[in-house]
Coordinates of C-alpha atoms in Angstrom, one line a residue:
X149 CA -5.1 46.4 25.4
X150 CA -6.6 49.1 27.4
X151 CA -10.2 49.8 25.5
X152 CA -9.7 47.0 22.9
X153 CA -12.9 45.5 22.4
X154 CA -12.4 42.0 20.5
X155 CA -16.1 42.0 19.8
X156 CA -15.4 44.5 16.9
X157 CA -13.4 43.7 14.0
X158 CA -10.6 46.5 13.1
X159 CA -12.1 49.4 10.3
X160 CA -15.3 48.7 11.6
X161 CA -17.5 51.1 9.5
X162 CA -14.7 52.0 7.2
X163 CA -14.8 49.1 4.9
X164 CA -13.9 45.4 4.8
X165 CA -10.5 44.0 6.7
X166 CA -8.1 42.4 3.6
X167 CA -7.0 38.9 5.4
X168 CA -4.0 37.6 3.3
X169 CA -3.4 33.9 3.7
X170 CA -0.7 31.1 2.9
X171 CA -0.7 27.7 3.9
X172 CA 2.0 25.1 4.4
X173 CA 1.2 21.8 3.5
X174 CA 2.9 19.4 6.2
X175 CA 1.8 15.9 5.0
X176 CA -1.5 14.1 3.3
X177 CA -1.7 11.4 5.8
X178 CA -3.8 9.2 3.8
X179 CA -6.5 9.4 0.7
X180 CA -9.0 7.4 0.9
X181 CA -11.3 6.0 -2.5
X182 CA -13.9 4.1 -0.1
X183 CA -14.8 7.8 1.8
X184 CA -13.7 9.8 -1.2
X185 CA -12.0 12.2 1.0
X186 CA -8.2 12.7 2.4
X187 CA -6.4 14.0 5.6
X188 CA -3.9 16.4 5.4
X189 CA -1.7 18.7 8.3
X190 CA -1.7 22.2 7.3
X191 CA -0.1 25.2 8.6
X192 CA -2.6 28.2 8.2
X193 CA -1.2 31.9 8.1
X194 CA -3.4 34.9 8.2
X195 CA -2.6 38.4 8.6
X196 CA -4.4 41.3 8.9
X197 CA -4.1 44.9 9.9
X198 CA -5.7 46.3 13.2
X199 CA -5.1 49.8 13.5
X200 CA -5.7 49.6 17.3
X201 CA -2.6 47.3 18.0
X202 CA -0.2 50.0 16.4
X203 CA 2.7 50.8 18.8
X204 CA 6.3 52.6 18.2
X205 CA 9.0 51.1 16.9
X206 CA 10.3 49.2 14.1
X207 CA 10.2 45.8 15.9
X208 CA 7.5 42.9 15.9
X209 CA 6.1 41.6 19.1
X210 CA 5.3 38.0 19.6
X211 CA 2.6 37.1 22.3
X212 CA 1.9 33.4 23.9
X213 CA -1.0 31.7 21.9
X214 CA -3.2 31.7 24.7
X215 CA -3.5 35.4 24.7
X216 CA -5.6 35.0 21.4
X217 CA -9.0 35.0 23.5
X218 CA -7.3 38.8 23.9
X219 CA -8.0 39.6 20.4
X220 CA -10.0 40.0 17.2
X221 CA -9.4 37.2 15.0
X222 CA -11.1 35.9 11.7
X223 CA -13.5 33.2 11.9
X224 CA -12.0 31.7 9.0
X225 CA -13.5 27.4 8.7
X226 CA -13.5 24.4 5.9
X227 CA -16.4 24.4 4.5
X228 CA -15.6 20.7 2.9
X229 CA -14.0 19.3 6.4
X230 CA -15.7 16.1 7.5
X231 CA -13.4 16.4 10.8
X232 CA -10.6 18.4 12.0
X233 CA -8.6 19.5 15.1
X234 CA -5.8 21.7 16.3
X235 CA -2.9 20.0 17.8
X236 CA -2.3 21.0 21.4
X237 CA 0.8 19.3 22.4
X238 CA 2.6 20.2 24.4
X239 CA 0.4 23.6 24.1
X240 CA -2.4 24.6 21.3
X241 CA 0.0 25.1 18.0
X242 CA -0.9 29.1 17.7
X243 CA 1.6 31.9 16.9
X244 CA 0.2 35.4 17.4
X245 CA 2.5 37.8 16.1
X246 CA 1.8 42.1 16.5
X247 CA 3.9 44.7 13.9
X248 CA 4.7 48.3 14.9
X249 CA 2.4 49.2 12.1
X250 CA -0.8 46.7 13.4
X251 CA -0.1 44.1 11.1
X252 CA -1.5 40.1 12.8
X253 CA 0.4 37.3 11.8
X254 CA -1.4 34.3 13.2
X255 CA -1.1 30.8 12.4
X256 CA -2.6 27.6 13.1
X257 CA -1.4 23.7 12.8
X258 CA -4.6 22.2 11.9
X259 CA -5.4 18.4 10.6
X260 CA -8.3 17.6 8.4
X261 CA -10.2 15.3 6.9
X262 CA -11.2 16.9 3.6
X263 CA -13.6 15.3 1.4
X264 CA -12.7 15.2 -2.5
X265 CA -15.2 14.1 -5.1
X266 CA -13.1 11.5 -7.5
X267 CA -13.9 10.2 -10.9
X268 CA -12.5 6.3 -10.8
X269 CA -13.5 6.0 -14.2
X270 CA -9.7 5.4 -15.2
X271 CA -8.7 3.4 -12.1
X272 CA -5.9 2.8 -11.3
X273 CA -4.5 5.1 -14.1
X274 CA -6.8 7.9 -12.8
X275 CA -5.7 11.3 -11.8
X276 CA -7.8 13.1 -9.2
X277 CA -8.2 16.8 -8.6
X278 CA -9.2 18.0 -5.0
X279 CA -9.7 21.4 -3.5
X280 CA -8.9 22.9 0.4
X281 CA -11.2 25.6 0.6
X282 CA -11.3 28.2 3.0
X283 CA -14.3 30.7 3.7
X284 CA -15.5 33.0 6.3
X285 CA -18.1 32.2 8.6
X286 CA -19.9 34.9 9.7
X287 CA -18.5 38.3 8.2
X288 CA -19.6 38.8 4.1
X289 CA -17.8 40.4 1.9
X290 CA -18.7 44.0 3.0
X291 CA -16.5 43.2 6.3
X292 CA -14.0 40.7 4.9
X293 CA -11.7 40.3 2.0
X294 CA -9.7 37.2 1.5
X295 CA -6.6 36.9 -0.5
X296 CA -3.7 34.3 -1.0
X297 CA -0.4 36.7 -0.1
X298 CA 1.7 35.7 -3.0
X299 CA -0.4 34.4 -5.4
X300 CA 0.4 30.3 -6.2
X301 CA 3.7 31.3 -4.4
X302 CA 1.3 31.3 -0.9
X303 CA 1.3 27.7 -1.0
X304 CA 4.0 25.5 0.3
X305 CA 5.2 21.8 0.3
X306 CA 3.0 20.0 -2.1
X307 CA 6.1 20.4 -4.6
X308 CA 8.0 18.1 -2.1
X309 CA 5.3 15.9 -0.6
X310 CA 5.8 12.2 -1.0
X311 CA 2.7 9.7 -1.2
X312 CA 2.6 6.0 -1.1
X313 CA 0.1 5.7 -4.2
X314 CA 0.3 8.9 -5.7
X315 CA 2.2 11.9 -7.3
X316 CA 1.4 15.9 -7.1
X317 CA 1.3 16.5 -10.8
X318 CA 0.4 20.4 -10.1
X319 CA -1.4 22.7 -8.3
X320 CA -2.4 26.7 -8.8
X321 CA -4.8 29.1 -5.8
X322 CA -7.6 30.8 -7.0
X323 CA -9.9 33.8 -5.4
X324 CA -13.7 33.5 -5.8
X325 CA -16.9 33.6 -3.2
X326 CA -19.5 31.3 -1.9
X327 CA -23.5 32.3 -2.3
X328 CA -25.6 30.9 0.5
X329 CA -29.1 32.5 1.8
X330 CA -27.4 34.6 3.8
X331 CA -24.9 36.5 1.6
X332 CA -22.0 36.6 0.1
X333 CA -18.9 35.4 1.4
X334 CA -15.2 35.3 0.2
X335 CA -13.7 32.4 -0.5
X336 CA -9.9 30.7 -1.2
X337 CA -9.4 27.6 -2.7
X338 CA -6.4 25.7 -3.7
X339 CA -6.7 22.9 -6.5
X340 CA -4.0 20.3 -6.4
X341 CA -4.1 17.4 -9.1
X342 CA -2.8 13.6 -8.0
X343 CA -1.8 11.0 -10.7
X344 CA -1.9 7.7 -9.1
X345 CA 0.9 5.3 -9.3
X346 CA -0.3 2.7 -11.5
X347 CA 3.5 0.1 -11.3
X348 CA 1.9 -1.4 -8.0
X349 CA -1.1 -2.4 -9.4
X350 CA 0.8 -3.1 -12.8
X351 CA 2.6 -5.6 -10.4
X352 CA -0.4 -6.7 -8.0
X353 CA -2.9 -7.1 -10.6
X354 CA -2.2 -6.8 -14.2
X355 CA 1.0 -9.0 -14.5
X356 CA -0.8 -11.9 -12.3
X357 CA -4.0 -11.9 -14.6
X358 CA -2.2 -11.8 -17.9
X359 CA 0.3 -14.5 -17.0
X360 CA -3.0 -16.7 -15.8
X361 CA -4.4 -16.3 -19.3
X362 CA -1.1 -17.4 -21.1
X363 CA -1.3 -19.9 -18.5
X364 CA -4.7 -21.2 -19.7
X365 CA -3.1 -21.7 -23.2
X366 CA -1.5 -24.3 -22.3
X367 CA -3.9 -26.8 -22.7
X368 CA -3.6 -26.0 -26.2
X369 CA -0.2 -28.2 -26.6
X370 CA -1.5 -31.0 -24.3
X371 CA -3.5 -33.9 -26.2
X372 CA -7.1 -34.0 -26.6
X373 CA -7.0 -37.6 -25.1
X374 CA -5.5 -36.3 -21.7
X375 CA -9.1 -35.2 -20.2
X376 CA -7.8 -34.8 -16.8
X377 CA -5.2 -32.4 -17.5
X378 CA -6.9 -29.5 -20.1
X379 CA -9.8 -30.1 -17.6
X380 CA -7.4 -29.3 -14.1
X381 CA -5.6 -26.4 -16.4
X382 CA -9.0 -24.9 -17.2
X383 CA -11.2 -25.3 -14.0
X384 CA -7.9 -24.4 -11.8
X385 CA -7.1 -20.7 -13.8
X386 CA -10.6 -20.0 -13.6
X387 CA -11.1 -20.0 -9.9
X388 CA -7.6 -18.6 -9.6
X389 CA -9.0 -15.5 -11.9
X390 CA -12.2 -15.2 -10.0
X391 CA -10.4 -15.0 -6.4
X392 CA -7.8 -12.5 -8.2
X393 CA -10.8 -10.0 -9.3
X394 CA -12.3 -10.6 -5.5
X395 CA -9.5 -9.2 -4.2
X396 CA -9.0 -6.4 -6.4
X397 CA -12.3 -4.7 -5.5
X398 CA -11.7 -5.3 -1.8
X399 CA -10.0 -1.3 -1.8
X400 CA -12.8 -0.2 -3.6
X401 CA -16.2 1.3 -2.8
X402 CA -19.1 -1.5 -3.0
X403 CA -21.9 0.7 -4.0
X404 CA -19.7 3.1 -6.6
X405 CA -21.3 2.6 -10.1
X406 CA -18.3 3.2 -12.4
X407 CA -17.1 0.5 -14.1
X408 CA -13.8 1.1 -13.6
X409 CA -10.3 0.5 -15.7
X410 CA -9.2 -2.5 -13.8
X411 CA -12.5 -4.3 -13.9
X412 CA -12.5 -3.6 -18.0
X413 CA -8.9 -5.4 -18.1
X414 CA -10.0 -8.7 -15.2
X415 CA -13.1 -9.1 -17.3
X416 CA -10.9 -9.7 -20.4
X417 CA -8.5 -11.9 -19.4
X418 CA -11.9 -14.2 -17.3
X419 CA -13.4 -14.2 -20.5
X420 CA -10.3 -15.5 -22.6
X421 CA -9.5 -18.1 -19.6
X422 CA -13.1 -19.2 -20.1
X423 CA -12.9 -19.2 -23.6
X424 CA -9.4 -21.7 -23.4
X425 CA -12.0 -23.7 -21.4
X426 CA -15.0 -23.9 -23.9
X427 CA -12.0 -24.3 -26.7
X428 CA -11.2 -28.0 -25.3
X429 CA -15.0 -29.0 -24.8
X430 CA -15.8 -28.0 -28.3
X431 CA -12.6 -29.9 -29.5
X432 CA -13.4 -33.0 -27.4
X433 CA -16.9 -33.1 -28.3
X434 CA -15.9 -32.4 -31.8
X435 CA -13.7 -35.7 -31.5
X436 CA -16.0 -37.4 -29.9
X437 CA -18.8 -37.2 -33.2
X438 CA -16.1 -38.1 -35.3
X439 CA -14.9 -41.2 -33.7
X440 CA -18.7 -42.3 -33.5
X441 CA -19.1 -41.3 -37.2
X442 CA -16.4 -43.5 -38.4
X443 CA -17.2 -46.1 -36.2
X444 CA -20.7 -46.3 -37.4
X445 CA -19.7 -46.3 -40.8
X446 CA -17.2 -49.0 -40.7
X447 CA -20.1 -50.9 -39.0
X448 CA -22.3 -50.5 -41.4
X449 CA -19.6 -50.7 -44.6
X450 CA -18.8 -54.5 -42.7
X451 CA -22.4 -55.3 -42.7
X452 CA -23.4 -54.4 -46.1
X453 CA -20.6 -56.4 -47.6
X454 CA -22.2 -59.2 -45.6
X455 CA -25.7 -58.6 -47.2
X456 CA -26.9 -60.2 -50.5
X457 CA -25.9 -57.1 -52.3
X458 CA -29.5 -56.3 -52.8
X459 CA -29.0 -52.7 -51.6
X460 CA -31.2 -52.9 -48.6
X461 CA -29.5 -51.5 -45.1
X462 CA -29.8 -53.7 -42.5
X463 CA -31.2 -52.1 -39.4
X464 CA -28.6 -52.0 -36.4
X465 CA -29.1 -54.8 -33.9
X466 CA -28.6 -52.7 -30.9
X467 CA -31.0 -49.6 -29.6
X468 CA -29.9 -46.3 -30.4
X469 CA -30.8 -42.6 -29.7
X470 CA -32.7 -40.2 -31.7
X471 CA -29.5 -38.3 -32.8
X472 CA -27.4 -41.8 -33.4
X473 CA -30.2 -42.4 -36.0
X474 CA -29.9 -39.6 -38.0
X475 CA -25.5 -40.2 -37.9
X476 CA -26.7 -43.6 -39.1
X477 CA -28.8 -42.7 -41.6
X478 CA -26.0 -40.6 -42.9
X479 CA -23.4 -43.1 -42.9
X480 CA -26.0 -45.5 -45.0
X481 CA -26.4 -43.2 -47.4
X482 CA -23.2 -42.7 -48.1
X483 CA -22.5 -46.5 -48.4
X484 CA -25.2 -46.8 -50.2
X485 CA -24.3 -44.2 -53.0
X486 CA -20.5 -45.7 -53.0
X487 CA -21.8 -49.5 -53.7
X488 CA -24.7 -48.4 -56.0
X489 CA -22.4 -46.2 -58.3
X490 CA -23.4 -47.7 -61.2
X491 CA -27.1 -48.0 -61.0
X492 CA -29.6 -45.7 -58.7
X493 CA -31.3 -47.9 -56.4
X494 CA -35.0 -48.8 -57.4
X495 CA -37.4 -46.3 -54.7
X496 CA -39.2 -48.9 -52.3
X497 CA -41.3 -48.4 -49.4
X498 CA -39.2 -48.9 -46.4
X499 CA -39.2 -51.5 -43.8
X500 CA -40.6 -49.9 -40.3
X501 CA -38.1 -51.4 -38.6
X502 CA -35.0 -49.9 -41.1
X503 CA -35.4 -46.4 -40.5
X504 CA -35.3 -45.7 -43.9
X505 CA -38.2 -42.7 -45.1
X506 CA -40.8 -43.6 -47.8
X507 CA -40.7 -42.0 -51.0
X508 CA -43.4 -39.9 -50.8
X509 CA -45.3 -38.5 -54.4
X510 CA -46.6 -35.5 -55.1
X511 CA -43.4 -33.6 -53.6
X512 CA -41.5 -33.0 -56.4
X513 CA -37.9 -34.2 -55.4
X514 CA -36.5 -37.5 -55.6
X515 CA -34.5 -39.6 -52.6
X516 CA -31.0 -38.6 -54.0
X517 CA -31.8 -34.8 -53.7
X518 CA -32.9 -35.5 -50.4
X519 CA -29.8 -37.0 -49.4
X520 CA -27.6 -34.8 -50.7
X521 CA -29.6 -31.6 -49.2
X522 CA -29.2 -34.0 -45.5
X523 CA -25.7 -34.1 -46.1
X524 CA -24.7 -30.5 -46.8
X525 CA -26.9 -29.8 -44.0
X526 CA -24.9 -31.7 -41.5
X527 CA -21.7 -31.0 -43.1
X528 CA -21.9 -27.5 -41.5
X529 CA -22.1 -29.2 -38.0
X530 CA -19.2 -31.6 -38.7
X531 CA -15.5 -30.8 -37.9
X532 CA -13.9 -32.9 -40.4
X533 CA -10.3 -32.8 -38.7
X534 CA -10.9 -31.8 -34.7
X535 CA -7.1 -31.4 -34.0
X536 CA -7.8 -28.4 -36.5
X537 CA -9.4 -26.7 -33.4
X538 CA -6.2 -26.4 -30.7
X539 CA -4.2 -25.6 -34.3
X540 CA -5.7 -22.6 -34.8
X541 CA -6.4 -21.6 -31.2
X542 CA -2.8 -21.3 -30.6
X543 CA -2.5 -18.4 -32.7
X544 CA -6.4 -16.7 -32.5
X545 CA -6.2 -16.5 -28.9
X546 CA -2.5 -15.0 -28.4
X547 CA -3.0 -12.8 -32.0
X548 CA -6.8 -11.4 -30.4
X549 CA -5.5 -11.0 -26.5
X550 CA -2.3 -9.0 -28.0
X551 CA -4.9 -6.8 -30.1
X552 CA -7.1 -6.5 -27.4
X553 CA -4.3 -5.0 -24.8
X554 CA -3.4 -2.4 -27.4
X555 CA -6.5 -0.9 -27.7
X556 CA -7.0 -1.1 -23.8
X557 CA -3.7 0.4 -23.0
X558 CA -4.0 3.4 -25.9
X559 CA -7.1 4.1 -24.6
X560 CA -6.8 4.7 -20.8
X561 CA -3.3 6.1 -20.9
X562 CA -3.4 8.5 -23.6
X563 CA -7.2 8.8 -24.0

C-alpha cells in the first residue's frame, strides 16, 4: 500500500471507473401495505479495477474486512431505503478480495427497509411491482459507470424465494441515471413483480361473507307469522357482516383512498343481507294491510246486510286513523257497487259523520268514475297475495347474487 492514497479513485483523470455489480437476494423479511414499503437481506457485490493494487501472479488475494478503511471504495447508497444496516456479527459481513490484474471484488450483507409505492386497487388479487435501486453518491457519471455483471443473470434468489402472502411472478435489471441539481449520476435498478396469494383471503374473508348471505336466505322458508325468528336471522347476519368487514380493513392503511377489491365484494353481500332484511318487513307489512283490508270489509259487508237496504254506509262505531279511513272508504265502495248491481245509487249529500264526499257540480265526473280512479290508484299499493313476496325472493336473490359474483370475479382476475 506504500503511496496508495484512498482519497483518489483509480484512473483518476483518465476517465470514469466501470463498477460491475450483482446482488443476492437472501430473504424479504416482511412487506408491509400499512408503510407501503418491504425489508429484504441482500448480498451486494461490486468490482472494480484499480490499477494501483496490480501485483504478480495469477492468484487472488483475500484481505480481512477491516482493512477496507485501507482502500478506495465506491460510495454506492439506496436512494429509496427508509432504514438499513450492515450486519456485524460476529465481525462487519465485508469480503475484500484483490486480483493479480487489480480487479476489487467487495461485498456487503446489508438489510433494508425499501419503500415500494403499491396500487391496492385489486386487493387482495393485486400484483405489486417494486424496485431496489442503487446510485452513486458523490461521483457522476464522468468518474463512475455502473453496470449489472451479467445482465438479469446478476441477480440471484428471487427465483427461489418463498413468501407467506405472496409469489415472485418475474423480475429483469435495467441501466439508467438519476438527474438531481447536482448532476448526473448512474443508476441500477432491479424490478421484481409480486402476485399476492389471494386462497387465504378466499378462505378468511370471501367464503365467510358469502355463506352469511346464503345464510340470510333463510328467512325466506320460515313463516311470515314467526316474527321472532326472520327478525333474529336478519338483525344477527347483519352485525355478523359488519364485524367481518371491521376486521378485514384492520391490515389495511386507514387514510388510503382506493376503494379496494375486497371492500367492492363486503359491500355486496351487506347490501343483499340487508336487502333479505327489508324483504320480511315489506312482506309482513304487506300482510299486515291485507288482513286489515279483509277484516274491514267483512265488517262492513256484516253491517250493511244489517241495514234497511237503503244503500247508505253506516259510519264505524269506533275511531279510526286517517289512513284506516281511506281502507274504509274503499271497502264501502266496493260493497256498495256489489249490492247496488242493479241500480246506481241516487247521488246525496253525505252525512258529516259518514265520511262519505259530496257530489260536487261543475266538475265534470260522476261518483262511480271517482271510485273506480280511487281504486286503481290504490291497487298499485296493494299486494294482493303477500306470500308472493318470499316466492319470488327465493329465486331473485340467489339468481342476482350468482350474476353479481360473475361479473366481480371476471373483472378483477382477468381484467
Amino acid at each position: 500500500m506504500k503511496g496508495y492514497n484512498r482519497y483518489l479513485r483509480p484512473n483518476f483523470n483518465e476517465g470514469p471507473v466501470e463498477i460491475g455489480m450483482s446482488l443476492d437476494i437472501a430473504s424479504i423479511d416482511a412487506i408491509s401495505e400499512i408503510n407501503m414499503d418491504y425489508t429484504a437481506t441482500i448480498f451486494l457485490r461490486q468490482r472494480w479495477r484499480d490499477s494501483r493494487l496490480v501485483f504478480p501472479g495469477n492468484e487472488s488475494v483475500s484481505v480481512d474486512g477491516r482493512l477496507v478503511s485501507l482502500l478506495w471504495i465506491p460510495d454506492t447508497f439506496i436512494p429509496d431505503s427508509k432504514r438499513s444496516f450492515l450486519h456485524d456479527v460476529t465481525v462487519e459481513n465485508r469480503l475484500i478480495r484483490i486480483f493479480s490484474n487489480g480487479t476489487v471484488l467487495y461485498a456487503l450483507r446489508i438489510t433494508a427497509t425499501i419503500a415500494c409505492n403499491m396500487d391496492l386497487t385489486k386487493y387482495p388479487m393485486d400484483r405489486q411491482v417494486c424496485t431496489l435501486q442503487l446510485e452513486s453518491w458523490g461521483y457522476n457519471l464522468q468518474d463512475v459507470v455502473f453496470y449489472w455483471t451479467r445482465g438479469n443473470d446478476s441477480v440471484r434468489g428471487l427465483d427461489t424465494l418463498r413468501l407467506a402472502q405472496y409469489s415472485v411472478e418475474s423480475y429483469y435489471t435495467s441501466v439508467s441515471e438519476a438527474v438531481y441539481e447536482t448532476g448526473q449520476y448512474p443508476k441500477l435498478v432491479l424490478h421484481f413483480a409480486l402476485r399476492r396469494n389471494v386462497l387465504f383471503f378466499i378462505l378468511e374473508t370471501y367464503v365467510p361473507s358469502t355463506l352469511l348471505v346464503v345464510l340470510s336466505w333463510v328467512s325466506f322458508w320460515i313463516s311470515q307469522s314467526s316474527v321472532p325468528a326472520r327478525t333474529c336471522i336478519g338483525v344477527t347476519t347483519v352485525l355478523t357482516m359488519t364485524t367481518l368487514m371491521m376486521g378485514a380493513r384492520t391490515s389495511l392503511p386507514n387514510a388510503n383512498c382506493f376503494i379496494k377489491a375486497i371492500d367492492v365484494y363486503l359491500g355486496i353481500c351487506f347490501t343483499f343481507i340487508f336487502g333479505a332484511l327489508l324483504e320480511y318487513a315489506c312482506a309482513h307489512f304487506c300482510t299486515m294491510q291485507h288482513q286489515t283490508i279483509e277484516d274491514l270489509h267483512r265488517d262492513l259487508l256484516k253491517e250493511f246486510n244489517e241495514s234497511n237496504g237503503n244503500g247508505s254506509i253506516p259510519m264505524a262505531s269506533t275511531m279510526v286513523s286517517p289512513n284506516q279511513a281511506v281502507e274504509i272508504g274503499l271497502a264501502a265502495a266496493v260493497v256498495a257497487e256489489e249490492r247496488a248491481a242493479a241500480a246506481e245509487l241516487e247521488s246525496t249529500k253525505s252525512d258529516a259523520a259518514s265520511g262519505v264526499r259530496e257530489r260536487r257540480p261543475g266538475k265534470g265526473c260522476s261518483l262511480s268514475s271517482v271510485r273506480n280512479a280511487s281504486r286503481r290508484a290504490a291497487s298499485i299499493f296493494i299486494v294482493e297475495n303477500p306470500h308472493n313476496i318470499d316466492r319470488h325472493s327465493r329465486t331473485v336473490f340467489p339468481l342476482a347474487f350468482l350474476f353479481i359474483n360473475i361479473i366481480y370475479w371476471l373483472y378483477f382476475l382477468f381484467i
